[in-house]
Amino acid sequence: MERNEEELPVATSTSPRNRSYNSGQPSYSASPGKIRNQTIALGDVDRRKDSPPGELSAAGQSNLSLLLQKTPSPPKETSHKTTTADGAQDSIPPTINVVSNDSPNSEYFDPRNESRPLLETFPHNYGNWLPSDDPLSMEDRSFVEKVYDWLPCTGDNRYERRRPSFRCTPENIFRQVILNPISYIPAVILGLLLNLLDAISYGILHVPINVPALGVSLNEDNVDTNRELVAHGISNIASGLCGSVQNYLVYTNSVLFIKSGGDSRVAGLMLAAGTAVILFVGPWIVGYIPVMVVGALIFHLGLDLLKEALVDTWGIVNRMEYFTIVAIVVAMGSLGFIEGIFLGIIMACIFFVVSNSRKSAIRATFSGSSISSTVRRRYRQQKFLKYVGNQIYAIKLQGYLFFGTISGVEKEIRRILTYSEWRRNPIRFLILDFNLVSGLDFSAAEAFFRIQRLLQVKKVYLVFCGASYNSEVGKALRAIGLWRDEPHNSDNSLLIYENFNESLEHCENMLLQAYYESVSSLITNQDANPNPNTKRPSKPTSVLMDAFQDMTDMKDEYLDKFFSRIAPYFHEEDVPAGATLWSQGDKPDCLYLVESGLLRATWRATEGDPSRPVETILPGTMAGEIGFFTERKRDATLVAESHCILWKMKKSDFDDLLEKDPDAA
């Protein structure tokens, strides 16, 4: 059935409360004006100004008789024509839903029963449809009755057909008018917080992004981002105290202002003064500026910046970076500034992982045969270490180790442990140098745990160096339990040293220890059964022979005669631990032959810098011979690490030898 869309005029009363169909009952007012398809109070239907208060007009009584017709089904959408006293016909809105006194579930209500309100529907926009049987306190009920006294109760039959009828009682009014708006407070606060987060994001991001970009556009190299951040913070605090808006550096406006000649402090002060004039005079003065001129300037500047971002960078940056630039430009133009920034950050992180995964974390690899520690050893020891040096394998790592780069390190270690490579060159020590590593994540630390288990199967020692206990690498290794509080594991499967030289020295010492243990029984048997006919050389001669006999093919008797000629020019010295033999920069006036003890040479770059050990001198070697013969100043400081017995040759002694026995010299 087609609805009657005729408009029903509704008369309003000039009194504080609208007229009711029965005096003494709460009034129900309808909105003034014309209402289409809405449920209204029957007391206001077709009421004329000349009708006495508390009475219904003839049309109202006719409408009332229509409502009292009870039928088993809800009323259908029909329109009714009524005739007023003056003979005019008005239409009644169709489908008026009310609640009956007889049954709470009925859709009809007898308006003559004064114990219930005429219409018990409520607008849908006041909140949820709640039951009305919840008890309220006396204070709440008193307050609600005051609200109930003036609150208009109207209904919309469109919502009545969809939902159960809302009972317009004081309890429900309290919940709809007071409690439901309170339930919206979290959503309102959340919206405000999101706006505040946007403002904070703008304030934090625009300075480190716009200031360097502005410096590049203006060819300004002395840009201090930290200073600009502090200045923006102070200005925002002052602006907030004055009730003004947030400070924001607009990149495009700044470029336009500076390119227009405003590149001085005076120009900035003039701009501030002009802004203040507009603030106090009013914005009407802006209307005298041609919009075409301002628009053309901004349009020209936008094209220039777009050319700088998309055209000038073509061929300069790689493809991934250029794709990031294009994506940021599109996102900022279509979505917004913050969205473009976040998209750029996400893409930069992805491209960082991809690009760094292509770089090798291994800077270099060495074997013990190609490198050696700074320890000055006897010739035979050096020869032995040269022979077995391939059992030491060193890997220098670099960069930040994460899941994208640690796979290359693990792959290299697995390669040297393969069967074919192991048969060709077995190793006993694996040194990992972290000196150039800035940090590592959890996945990289877990990879080193797997590497240690692989090496334990092959009985290979894992040696870490170049990482301190409290460094980022040390913290990551301690977090997974690989680096414990003690310097070495109980089974010595993991060894940790401060620098690469110390780790290499330790590996060499362990190889020499194994060598001496293998020949110790032979040496012991020879010493236990000495030949009585063997002539023992004098003390300095034996020390000289022990140091140099492996360097020549001469027989022992000839070596004994040779070193006996120069032995008288050496003088024995007993040096306590901690004594300084010479300092860096001293003139060379002697050399030493070490019989026992340990010497250590240290070096410093400049005065005041900490000393670094550069060489360790063991028994059976000489110290200071290079500077002694070349007459070059000492390049290191020599200190006795322990109690030493040394044989010293002075410059005067060598001059005597050169004069008396030039061939031996």
CSV table of C-alpha atoms in Angstrom, one decimal, residues 201-567:
chain,number,residue,atom,x,y,z
A,201,SER,CA,54.4,12.5,15.5
A,202,TYR,CA,54.4,15.6,13.4
A,203,GLY,CA,56.4,17.5,16.0
A,204,ILE,CA,59.0,14.7,16.4
A,205,LEU,CA,59.4,13.7,12.7
A,206,HIS,CA,59.3,17.0,10.9
A,207,VAL,CA,62.6,18.4,12.4
A,208,PRO,CA,65.0,15.5,11.6
A,209,ILE,CA,63.3,15.1,8.2
A,210,ASN,CA,62.7,18.7,7.0
A,211,VAL,CA,65.8,20.3,8.5
A,212,PRO,CA,68.4,18.1,6.6
A,213,ALA,CA,66.3,18.3,3.5
A,214,LEU,CA,66.2,22.1,3.7
A,215,GLY,CA,70.0,22.1,4.2
A,216,VAL,CA,70.4,20.0,1.0
A,217,SER,CA,68.1,22.2,-1.0
A,218,LEU,CA,69.9,25.4,0.1
A,219,ASN,CA,73.4,24.0,-0.1
A,220,GLU,CA,73.9,24.5,3.6
A,221,ASP,CA,76.3,22.1,5.2
A,222,ASN,CA,76.5,23.4,8.8
A,223,VAL,CA,73.1,22.0,9.9
A,224,ASP,CA,72.8,21.0,13.5
A,225,THR,CA,69.7,18.8,13.9
A,226,ASN,CA,70.1,18.6,17.7
A,227,ARG,CA,70.1,22.4,18.0
A,228,GLU,CA,67.0,22.7,15.8
A,229,LEU,CA,65.2,20.1,18.0
A,230,VAL,CA,66.0,22.0,21.2
A,231,ALA,CA,64.9,25.3,19.6
A,232,HIS,CA,61.6,23.7,18.4
A,233,GLY,CA,61.0,22.3,21.9
A,234,ILE,CA,61.5,25.6,23.6
A,235,SER,CA,59.3,27.4,21.1
A,236,ASN,CA,56.6,24.8,21.5
A,237,ILE,CA,56.6,25.2,25.3
A,238,ALA,CA,56.4,29.0,24.9
A,239,SER,CA,53.6,28.7,22.3
A,240,GLY,CA,51.7,26.3,24.5
A,241,LEU,CA,51.9,28.6,27.6
A,242,CYS,CA,50.5,31.4,25.4
A,243,GLY,CA,47.7,29.2,24.1
A,244,SER,CA,48.9,29.2,20.6
A,245,VAL,CA,49.3,26.4,18.1
A,246,GLN,CA,52.2,23.9,17.7
A,247,ASN,CA,55.4,25.1,16.0
A,248,TYR,CA,56.0,23.3,12.7
A,249,LEU,CA,58.6,23.8,10.0
A,250,VAL,CA,57.0,23.7,6.6
A,251,TYR,CA,59.6,22.6,4.1
A,252,THR,CA,57.9,24.0,1.0
A,253,ASN,CA,57.1,27.4,2.6
A,254,SER,CA,60.7,27.7,3.9
A,255,VAL,CA,62.2,27.0,0.5
A,256,LEU,CA,59.9,29.5,-1.1
A,257,PHE,CA,60.6,32.1,1.5
A,258,ILE,CA,64.4,31.7,1.3
A,259,LYS,CA,64.5,31.5,-2.5
A,260,SER,CA,62.5,34.7,-2.6
A,261,GLY,CA,65.3,36.5,-0.7
A,262,GLY,CA,64.4,35.9,2.9
A,263,ASP,CA,67.8,34.4,3.8
A,264,SER,CA,68.7,36.6,6.8
A,265,ARG,CA,67.6,37.2,10.4
A,266,VAL,CA,66.0,40.6,9.4
A,267,ALA,CA,63.8,38.8,6.9
A,268,GLY,CA,62.6,36.4,9.6
A,269,LEU,CA,61.8,39.3,12.0
A,270,MET,CA,59.9,41.1,9.2
A,271,LEU,CA,57.9,38.0,8.6
A,272,ALA,CA,57.1,37.7,12.3
A,273,ALA,CA,56.0,41.3,12.4
A,274,GLY,CA,53.8,40.9,9.3
A,275,THR,CA,52.2,37.9,10.8
A,276,ALA,CA,51.5,39.8,14.0
A,277,VAL,CA,49.9,42.7,12.0
A,278,ILE,CA,47.6,40.3,10.2
A,279,LEU,CA,46.7,38.7,13.6
A,280,PHE,CA,45.7,42.0,15.2
A,281,VAL,CA,44.3,43.8,12.1
A,282,GLY,CA,42.3,40.9,10.8
A,283,PRO,CA,42.4,38.5,7.9
A,284,TRP,CA,40.5,40.8,5.6
A,285,ILE,CA,43.8,42.3,4.4
A,286,VAL,CA,44.7,38.9,2.8
A,287,GLY,CA,41.9,39.3,0.4
A,288,TYR,CA,43.8,42.1,-1.4
A,289,ILE,CA,46.6,39.6,-2.4
A,290,PRO,CA,45.8,38.1,-5.8
A,291,VAL,CA,45.1,34.4,-5.4
A,292,MET,CA,46.6,33.7,-8.8
A,293,VAL,CA,50.0,34.9,-7.8
A,294,VAL,CA,50.1,32.9,-4.6
A,295,GLY,CA,48.8,29.8,-6.3
A,296,ALA,CA,51.3,30.1,-9.2
A,297,LEU,CA,54.2,30.5,-6.7
A,298,ILE,CA,53.2,27.4,-4.8
A,299,PHE,CA,52.5,25.4,-8.0
A,300,HIS,CA,55.9,26.4,-9.4
A,301,LEU,CA,57.6,25.4,-6.1
A,302,GLY,CA,55.8,22.1,-6.0
A,303,LEU,CA,56.9,21.2,-9.5
A,304,ASP,CA,60.5,22.2,-8.6
A,305,LEU,CA,60.5,20.0,-5.5
A,306,LEU,CA,58.9,17.1,-7.5
A,307,LYS,CA,61.6,17.4,-10.1
A,308,GLU,CA,64.2,17.4,-7.4
A,309,ALA,CA,62.8,14.2,-5.8
A,310,LEU,CA,61.9,12.2,-8.9
A,311,VAL,CA,63.9,13.5,-11.9
A,312,ASP,CA,67.2,14.6,-10.4
A,313,THR,CA,67.6,11.3,-8.4
A,314,TRP,CA,67.2,9.1,-11.5
A,315,GLY,CA,70.4,7.2,-12.1
A,316,ILE,CA,72.0,8.5,-8.9
A,317,VAL,CA,70.3,6.2,-6.3
A,318,ASN,CA,69.8,2.5,-6.8
A,319,ARG,CA,66.5,1.0,-7.9
A,320,MET,CA,65.3,0.1,-4.4
A,321,GLU,CA,66.0,3.6,-3.1
A,322,TYR,CA,64.3,5.2,-6.1
A,323,PHE,CA,61.2,2.9,-5.7
A,324,THR,CA,61.1,4.0,-2.0
A,325,ILE,CA,61.1,7.7,-3.1
A,326,VAL,CA,58.3,7.2,-5.5
A,327,ALA,CA,56.2,5.2,-3.0
A,328,ILE,CA,56.7,8.0,-0.4
A,329,VAL,CA,55.7,10.7,-2.8
A,330,VAL,CA,52.6,8.8,-3.9
A,331,ALA,CA,51.6,8.0,-0.3
A,332,MET,CA,52.1,11.5,0.9
A,333,GLY,CA,50.0,12.9,-2.0
A,334,SER,CA,47.2,10.4,-1.7
A,335,LEU,CA,47.1,9.4,2.0
A,336,GLY,CA,49.0,12.0,4.1
A,337,PHE,CA,52.3,13.1,5.5
A,338,ILE,CA,52.4,10.7,8.5
A,339,GLU,CA,51.3,7.8,6.3
A,340,GLY,CA,54.0,8.5,3.8
A,341,ILE,CA,56.6,8.7,6.6
A,342,PHE,CA,55.6,5.4,8.1
A,343,LEU,CA,55.5,3.7,4.7
A,344,GLY,CA,59.0,5.0,4.0
A,345,ILE,CA,60.2,3.7,7.3
A,346,ILE,CA,58.7,0.2,6.7
A,347,MET,CA,60.2,0.1,3.2
A,348,ALA,CA,63.6,1.3,4.4
A,349,CYS,CA,63.6,-1.5,7.0
A,350,ILE,CA,62.8,-4.1,4.4
A,351,PHE,CA,65.4,-2.8,1.9
A,352,PHE,CA,68.0,-2.6,4.8
A,353,VAL,CA,67.5,-6.3,5.5
A,354,VAL,CA,67.6,-7.2,1.8
A,355,SER,CA,70.7,-5.1,1.0
A,356,ASN,CA,72.6,-6.1,4.1
A,357,SER,CA,71.8,-9.8,3.5
A,358,ARG,CA,73.8,-9.5,0.3
A,359,LYS,CA,76.9,-8.3,2.1
A,360,SER,CA,79.2,-10.8,3.6
A,361,ALA,CA,79.8,-10.7,7.3
A,362,ILE,CA,83.2,-12.2,6.8
A,363,ARG,CA,85.9,-9.6,6.3
A,364,ALA,CA,88.8,-12.0,5.9
A,365,THR,CA,90.0,-15.5,6.7
A,366,PHE,CA,93.5,-16.5,7.8
A,367,SER,CA,95.5,-19.6,8.7
A,368,GLY,CA,98.2,-19.9,11.3
A,369,SER,CA,100.8,-20.5,8.5
A,370,SER,CA,100.2,-17.0,7.0
A,371,ILE,CA,99.9,-15.0,10.2
A,372,SER,CA,101.6,-15.2,13.6
A,373,SER,CA,101.4,-13.5,16.9
A,374,THR,CA,103.7,-10.7,18.0
A,375,VAL,CA,105.6,-13.0,20.3
A,376,ARG,CA,109.3,-13.2,19.5
A,377,ARG,CA,110.2,-16.9,19.7
A,378,ARG,CA,113.2,-19.0,19.0
A,379,TYR,CA,113.9,-19.9,15.5
A,380,ARG,CA,113.0,-23.6,15.9
A,381,GLN,CA,109.7,-22.6,17.5
A,382,GLN,CA,108.9,-20.3,14.6
A,383,LYS,CA,109.8,-23.0,12.2
A,384,PHE,CA,107.5,-25.5,14.0
A,385,LEU,CA,104.6,-23.1,14.1
A,386,LYS,CA,105.0,-22.4,10.4
A,387,TYR,CA,104.8,-26.1,9.8
A,388,VAL,CA,101.6,-26.7,11.9
A,389,GLY,CA,100.1,-23.3,11.5
A,390,ASN,CA,97.3,-24.6,9.3
A,391,GLN,CA,95.7,-26.1,12.3
A,392,ILE,CA,94.7,-22.5,13.3
A,393,TYR,CA,91.9,-21.0,11.3
A,394,ALA,CA,90.8,-17.4,11.9
A,395,ILE,CA,87.8,-15.5,10.7
A,396,LYS,CA,87.4,-11.7,11.0
A,397,LEU,CA,83.8,-10.7,11.2
A,398,GLN,CA,82.3,-7.3,10.4
A,399,GLY,CA,79.1,-5.2,10.6
A,400,TYR,CA,75.9,-6.1,12.4
A,401,LEU,CA,75.2,-9.8,12.6
A,402,PHE,CA,71.6,-10.8,12.2
A,403,PHE,CA,69.6,-13.6,10.6
A,404,GLY,CA,70.3,-12.3,7.1
A,405,THR,CA,74.2,-12.3,7.5
A,406,ILE,CA,75.0,-15.0,10.0
A,407,SER,CA,73.9,-17.7,7.5
A,408,GLY,CA,77.1,-16.9,5.5
A,409,VAL,CA,79.3,-17.3,8.5
A,410,GLU,CA,77.7,-20.6,9.5
A,411,LYS,CA,78.0,-21.8,5.9
A,412,GLU,CA,81.7,-21.0,5.8
A,413,ILE,CA,82.3,-22.9,9.1
A,414,ARG,CA,80.4,-25.9,7.9
A,415,ARG,CA,82.5,-25.9,4.7
A,416,ILE,CA,85.8,-26.2,6.6
A,417,LEU,CA,84.3,-29.1,8.6
A,418,THR,CA,83.2,-31.1,5.7
A,419,TYR,CA,84.8,-34.5,5.1
A,420,SER,CA,86.8,-33.6,2.0
A,421,GLU,CA,88.1,-30.3,3.5
A,422,TRP,CA,88.8,-32.0,6.8
A,423,ARG,CA,90.9,-34.7,5.2
A,424,ARG,CA,92.9,-32.0,3.3
A,425,ASN,CA,93.4,-29.6,6.2
A,426,PRO,CA,92.1,-30.5,9.7
A,427,ILE,CA,92.0,-27.7,12.2
A,428,ARG,CA,92.3,-27.6,15.9
A,429,PHE,CA,91.5,-23.9,16.7
A,430,LEU,CA,88.8,-21.7,15.2
A,431,ILE,CA,89.2,-18.0,16.1
A,432,LEU,CA,86.3,-15.6,15.6
A,433,ASP,CA,87.3,-11.9,15.8
A,434,PHE,CA,84.4,-9.6,16.8
A,435,ASN,CA,86.5,-6.4,16.7
A,436,LEU,CA,84.6,-4.9,13.7
A,437,VAL,CA,81.2,-6.3,14.8
A,438,SER,CA,78.8,-3.6,16.0
A,439,GLY,CA,76.2,-6.0,17.4
A,440,LEU,CA,74.2,-9.2,16.9
A,441,ASP,CA,70.7,-10.2,17.4
A,442,PHE,CA,69.2,-13.3,19.1
A,443,SER,CA,69.2,-15.4,15.9
A,444,ALA,CA,72.9,-14.8,15.3
A,445,ALA,CA,73.7,-15.6,18.9
A,446,GLU,CA,71.8,-18.9,18.5
A,447,ALA,CA,73.9,-19.6,15.4
A,448,PHE,CA,77.1,-19.4,17.4
A,449,PHE,CA,75.6,-22.0,19.8
A,450,ARG,CA,75.1,-24.3,16.9
A,451,ILE,CA,78.6,-23.6,15.7
A,452,GLN,CA,80.0,-24.6,19.1
A,453,ARG,CA,78.2,-27.9,19.1
A,454,LEU,CA,79.6,-28.6,15.6
A,455,LEU,CA,83.1,-27.9,16.7
A,456,GLN,CA,82.8,-30.0,19.8
A,457,VAL,CA,82.0,-33.1,17.7
A,458,LYS,CA,85.3,-32.5,15.8
A,459,LYS,CA,87.1,-31.6,19.0
A,460,VAL,CA,88.0,-28.2,17.8
A,461,TYR,CA,88.5,-25.3,20.2
A,462,LEU,CA,86.3,-22.2,19.6
A,463,VAL,CA,88.1,-18.9,20.4
A,464,PHE,CA,86.3,-15.5,20.7
A,465,CYS,CA,88.2,-12.3,20.7
A,466,GLY,CA,87.7,-8.6,20.1
A,467,ALA,CA,84.6,-8.3,22.3
A,468,SER,CA,84.5,-7.1,25.9
A,469,TYR,CA,82.3,-8.5,28.6
A,470,ASN,CA,79.9,-5.5,28.6
A,471,SER,CA,79.8,-4.9,24.9
A,472,GLU,CA,76.8,-5.5,22.7
A,473,VAL,CA,78.3,-8.7,21.5
A,474,GLY,CA,79.2,-9.8,25.0
A,475,LYS,CA,75.6,-9.1,26.3
A,476,ALA,CA,74.1,-11.0,23.4
A,477,LEU,CA,76.4,-14.0,24.0
A,478,ARG,CA,75.7,-14.0,27.7
A,479,ALA,CA,72.0,-13.8,27.2
A,480,ILE,CA,71.9,-17.2,25.5
A,481,GLY,CA,74.4,-18.7,28.0
A,482,LEU,CA,77.3,-19.1,25.6
A,483,TRP,CA,79.5,-16.6,27.4
A,484,ARG,CA,79.6,-17.4,31.1
A,485,ASP,CA,81.0,-15.5,34.0
A,486,GLU,CA,84.2,-17.5,34.0
A,487,PRO,CA,86.7,-16.6,31.2
A,488,HIS,CA,86.7,-20.2,29.8
A,489,ASN,CA,84.2,-23.0,29.8
A,490,SER,CA,84.9,-25.9,32.2
A,491,ASP,CA,85.8,-28.2,29.2
A,492,ASN,CA,87.9,-25.4,27.5
A,493,SER,CA,85.7,-25.8,24.4
A,494,LEU,CA,85.2,-22.0,24.3
A,495,LEU,CA,88.1,-19.6,25.0
A,496,ILE,CA,87.6,-15.8,25.2
A,497,TYR,CA,90.4,-13.2,24.8
A,498,GLU,CA,90.5,-9.5,24.6
A,499,ASN,CA,92.2,-9.1,21.2
A,500,PHE,CA,93.2,-11.1,18.2
A,501,ASN,CA,96.9,-11.2,19.1
A,502,GLU,CA,96.3,-12.7,22.5
A,503,SER,CA,94.0,-15.4,21.1
A,504,LEU,CA,96.6,-16.2,18.4
A,505,GLU,CA,99.4,-16.3,21.0
A,506,HIS,CA,97.3,-18.8,23.1
A,507,CYS,CA,96.8,-21.1,20.1
A,508,GLU,CA,100.5,-21.1,19.4
A,509,ASN,CA,101.4,-21.8,23.0
A,510,MET,CA,99.1,-24.8,23.0
A,511,LEU,CA,100.7,-26.1,19.8
A,512,LEU,CA,104.1,-25.7,21.3
A,513,GLN,CA,103.0,-27.3,24.5
A,514,ALA,CA,101.9,-30.4,22.6
A,515,TYR,CA,105.2,-30.4,20.7
A,516,TYR,CA,107.3,-30.2,23.9
A,517,GLU,CA,105.2,-32.9,25.6
A,518,SER,CA,105.8,-35.2,22.7
A,519,VAL,CA,109.6,-34.8,22.8
A,520,SER,CA,110.0,-34.4,26.6
A,521,SER,CA,110.7,-38.1,27.2
A,522,LEU,CA,113.6,-38.0,24.6
A,523,ILE,CA,115.1,-34.9,26.1
A,524,THR,CA,114.8,-36.3,29.6
A,525,ASN,CA,116.6,-39.5,28.6
A,526,GLN,CA,119.4,-37.6,26.9
A,527,ASP,CA,119.9,-35.4,30.0
A,528,ALA,CA,119.9,-38.5,32.3
A,529,ASN,CA,122.7,-40.2,30.4
A,530,PRO,CA,125.2,-37.4,29.5
A,531,ASN,CA,128.3,-38.2,27.6
A,532,PRO,CA,131.3,-37.6,29.9
A,533,ASN,CA,133.5,-36.7,26.9
A,534,THR,CA,131.2,-33.9,25.8
A,535,LYS,CA,132.7,-30.5,26.5
A,536,ARG,CA,130.2,-28.0,27.7
A,537,PRO,CA,130.5,-24.4,26.4
A,538,SER,CA,130.6,-21.4,28.7
A,539,LYS,CA,127.5,-19.6,29.8
A,540,PRO,CA,127.2,-16.9,27.2
A,541,THR,CA,128.4,-19.2,24.5
A,542,SER,CA,125.7,-21.8,25.2
A,543,VAL,CA,123.0,-19.1,25.2
A,544,LEU,CA,124.2,-17.8,21.8
A,545,MET,CA,124.3,-21.3,20.3
A,546,ASP,CA,120.8,-22.0,21.6
A,547,ALA,CA,119.5,-18.9,19.9
A,548,PHE,CA,121.3,-19.1,16.6
A,549,GLN,CA,122.4,-22.7,15.9
A,550,ASP,CA,119.2,-23.5,14.0
A,551,MET,CA,119.8,-20.6,11.6
A,552,THR,CA,122.9,-22.1,10.0
A,553,ASP,CA,124.2,-25.4,8.7
A,554,MET,CA,127.5,-25.2,10.5
A,555,LYS,CA,128.5,-28.0,12.8
A,556,ASP,CA,128.5,-27.5,16.5
A,557,GLU,CA,132.3,-27.4,16.9
A,558,TYR,CA,132.6,-24.6,14.4
A,559,LEU,CA,129.7,-22.7,16.1
A,560,ASP,CA,131.3,-23.2,19.5
A,561,LYS,CA,134.5,-21.6,18.2
A,562,PHE,CA,132.6,-18.7,16.5
A,563,PHE,CA,130.4,-17.8,19.5
A,564,SER,CA,133.4,-18.1,21.8
A,565,ARG,CA,135.0,-15.2,20.0
A,566,ILE,CA,132.1,-12.8,20.7
A,567,ALA,CA,130.9,-14.2,24.1
